[in-house]
Amino acid sequence: MLGLLLLGRRTEDEAMSYSSYILFIPLLPLLAFAVLSLFGKKYFNTSAGLIATLLLLVSTVLSLYTAYQYFLVDGKVNDVYQPVKAFQYTWLVFNEHLQIDMGVLLDPISVMMLVVITVVSLMVHVFSLWYMKGEERFATYYAFLGLFTFSMLGLVISTNIFQMYIFWELVGVSSFLLIGYYFQKPSAVAASKKAFIVTRFADLFFLIGILIVGFQSNSFNFGTIIQTLTNTQSAEFLSATSTTFFGASILTWALAFIFIGGAGKSAMFPLHIWLPDAMEGPTPVSALIHAATMVVAGVYLVARMFPVFAVNEASLHLVTWVGLISALFAAIIACTQTDIKRVLAYSTMSQIGYMMFALGVSGYGGEAGLGFTASMFHLFTHAFFKSLLFLAAGAVIHFIHSNEIKDMGGLRKHMPITNAVFFIACLAIAGVPPLSGFFSKEEILLASYNTDKIVYAVALLTSGLTAFYMFRLYFSIFWNKEAEVHDTHHGEGSMAMKFPLILLAVLTIVAGFVPFGEFVSSDGKVLETHLHILFSIAPVAAALAGIGLATYLYKKENERPAAISNSFGAFYKSAHQKFYIDEIYLFITKKIIFNLIARPAAWIDKHIVDGAMNGLAFATATVSSAIKGLQSGKVQNYALYFFGGIAVLAVIFIYIWK
Amino acid sequence: MTPVPVEHILFLSTALFFIGMYGLFTRRNLISMLMSVELILNSVNINFVVFNKYFHAGKLDGVFFTIFIITIAAAEAAVALAIIINLFRSHQSIDVEDAAELKEPPTPKGEYGVM
């Protein structure tokens, strides 16, 4: 009795200990957004960056402290990491079960995401101090960054799926605002619209999935959903799996719809088309949103619902294959692109595909849950090296004033630090030991090897391609031909630019040594991960082969790349044109949807809806002009009509109506 | 003395009613029209009285109505005469054809926009 009481007190104290500061983590960026968007232009146009950065620094420190507190001090009860509700506010109540809360849920993945988001966001804030300096809408830029950081933090700490959906849409809006930041450029406007519409289209399915899941499990809470829909004996589970629709159970459909929502945000094939275009935004934004945080929201969503996915094999297969196809598909396209940000965009898509299929091949709990841990680990390491790549690319673009590979080359002497960090990040993403990417990719490959050999083979091929295109990019920017004579008076950049690059490079090197399985696993227990030297031979060999090929082709300017791309002929051309996916979409929307749905709809609107209104007006006007002669102005005529009316009424009353 | 049959009296009142109606529709002079209206009212009065007398002897409802109608007819005549005097002041005529200001003026085609 006393023990129970103490236990109860203890967990209560725990929640209390977080609740004193946890809300400041998302609210400080929101404060930055509110202040800068209301007063920024007038009062803080030059100091906006500093204000936002300082507020975010506090957030970052708080989330690091939360991580320390959760992972190392009191997160564990009986050796299992327990989810903690650090804050809870009941917002909308529909009935006694179904209600929408606003809360803060702390568990291993959300705490990990808190750290990733705040750290990367802080680096981007600092980098932007240099990159965006002198922009006319400097304060607006920081306001949008604050809004984005707030929404993303809110998304990962959501206690229920509806709260997550709200922040999910907020993230979409802030991404839209930031992609369209240079709204004077028509291409940026088009890109922001495209990103918004494509992700919004996917979110429609997400919403349907939420409603089905909410209906079936009678709750929106992640905890309750997972509890009811993974318990194979419960009435909810049986009703959700026994009802079928087009050959798949309701639960499978719901999970597939939720996954489509995640795939839209995470730019999975075939909803990836917005991501490469989203590179129209400022480069630091790409580093934050389109590399490290928002695009992994889909992975996070699947991971959040993972126990439910794990009991439903069909949906896991969907996740696996969509992830795998995206990974390979994007890697092939990345080999042929010439815009450095687009190469990085496709590389992001490919790496997120990795995370997705790692979740797909995973099981729940114990050794089978390796894929889950690997996926989260890759998310963690990828956030650092990919944002580093984007920031370094931003530095290069700032130096060259161009995105095209052909304008670059030989920059290693002009930008030594950028060169060094870019090289480190390339090694990491290629999976060369002992950098962080090696460890996470290794785990993913091991998990897929244990489950499905075909997945493993494709993943290995993708891994080699990744090494190839990253080093193609690296050599094309920093080696290849000699640098043209540049106007180098402004040098490489200030401290505000170098500091984030160096810090992220350090994180890229050390992040792999974090014993990730101890902290994050599918069931909260410690997962021992070992390094299998023999197993690593194949991936490392693939990576080195890719690097070697890239060195052979691109280190010095030569004719070989052109010859090889010619020998691939049509395949190269279609990969260069991104396999015509955009054209297919345009064909479907413009030719099919427009002609078969929009045109008839417009016709109905014009002729039937408008026609009814116009017809009514026409009939009224015609009748009134026809009978207006009755109003003659002669009293006796009126009396006659009156008398006639009375006579008719008299006839009716006397003879007919009796 | 044999009593007058009810049909005769009804014939009288009907005749009176239609004479009044005829006068109302054919006369252009407002005073004549007013007199015609009085005829119509009186035909109704006769109806009330005769039905009361022949079918509900002992009751007074019909007589009451008659008295009401006579009172109202007097008031109506006063109001109508006042209107006629005012009309004469503004139009210098009491011909009903001369007071046709309420007539709808002819509209040009296409005024409603949808025609």
Coordinates of C-alpha atoms in Angstrom, one line a residue, chain A residues 614 617-618 621-622 624-625 628-629 631-636 638-641 643, chain B residues 17 21 24-28 33 96-97 99-100 102-104 106-107 112 114-115:
Chain A
N614 CA -30.9 33.4 -64.8
A617 CA -35.0 36.2 -63.2
F618 CA -35.9 36.0 -66.9
A621 CA -39.2 39.9 -65.7
T622 CA -41.2 38.5 -68.6
S624 CA -44.2 41.2 -64.8
S625 CA -43.8 43.1 -68.1
K628 CA -48.1 45.4 -66.0
G629 CA -50.8 46.6 -68.3
Q631 CA -52.1 48.5 -63.5
S632 CA -53.9 51.0 -65.6
G633 CA -54.4 53.7 -63.1
K634 CA -58.2 53.6 -63.6
V635 CA -60.1 53.1 -60.4
Q636 CA -63.0 51.5 -62.2
Y638 CA -59.5 48.0 -60.3
A639 CA -63.1 47.7 -59.0
L640 CA -63.9 45.5 -61.9
Y641 CA -61.0 43.1 -61.2
F643 CA -65.6 42.3 -58.5
Chain B
F17 CA -77.3 45.7 -56.2
M21 CA -72.8 48.0 -59.8
L24 CA -70.1 52.2 -60.3
F25 CA -68.6 50.9 -63.5
T26 CA -70.1 53.2 -66.1
R27 CA -70.2 56.6 -64.3
R28 CA -67.1 58.8 -64.6
M33 CA -70.0 56.6 -58.2
V96 CA -62.2 59.6 -62.4
E97 CA -60.4 59.3 -65.7
A99 CA -56.7 60.9 -61.9
A100 CA -54.5 58.2 -63.5
L102 CA -50.8 55.4 -60.5
K103 CA -50.6 54.0 -64.0
E104 CA -47.4 52.1 -64.8
P106 CA -44.3 52.3 -70.4
T107 CA -40.8 50.8 -69.9
Y112 CA -34.2 44.2 -66.8
V114 CA -31.7 39.6 -68.8
M115 CA -34.1 40.1 -71.7

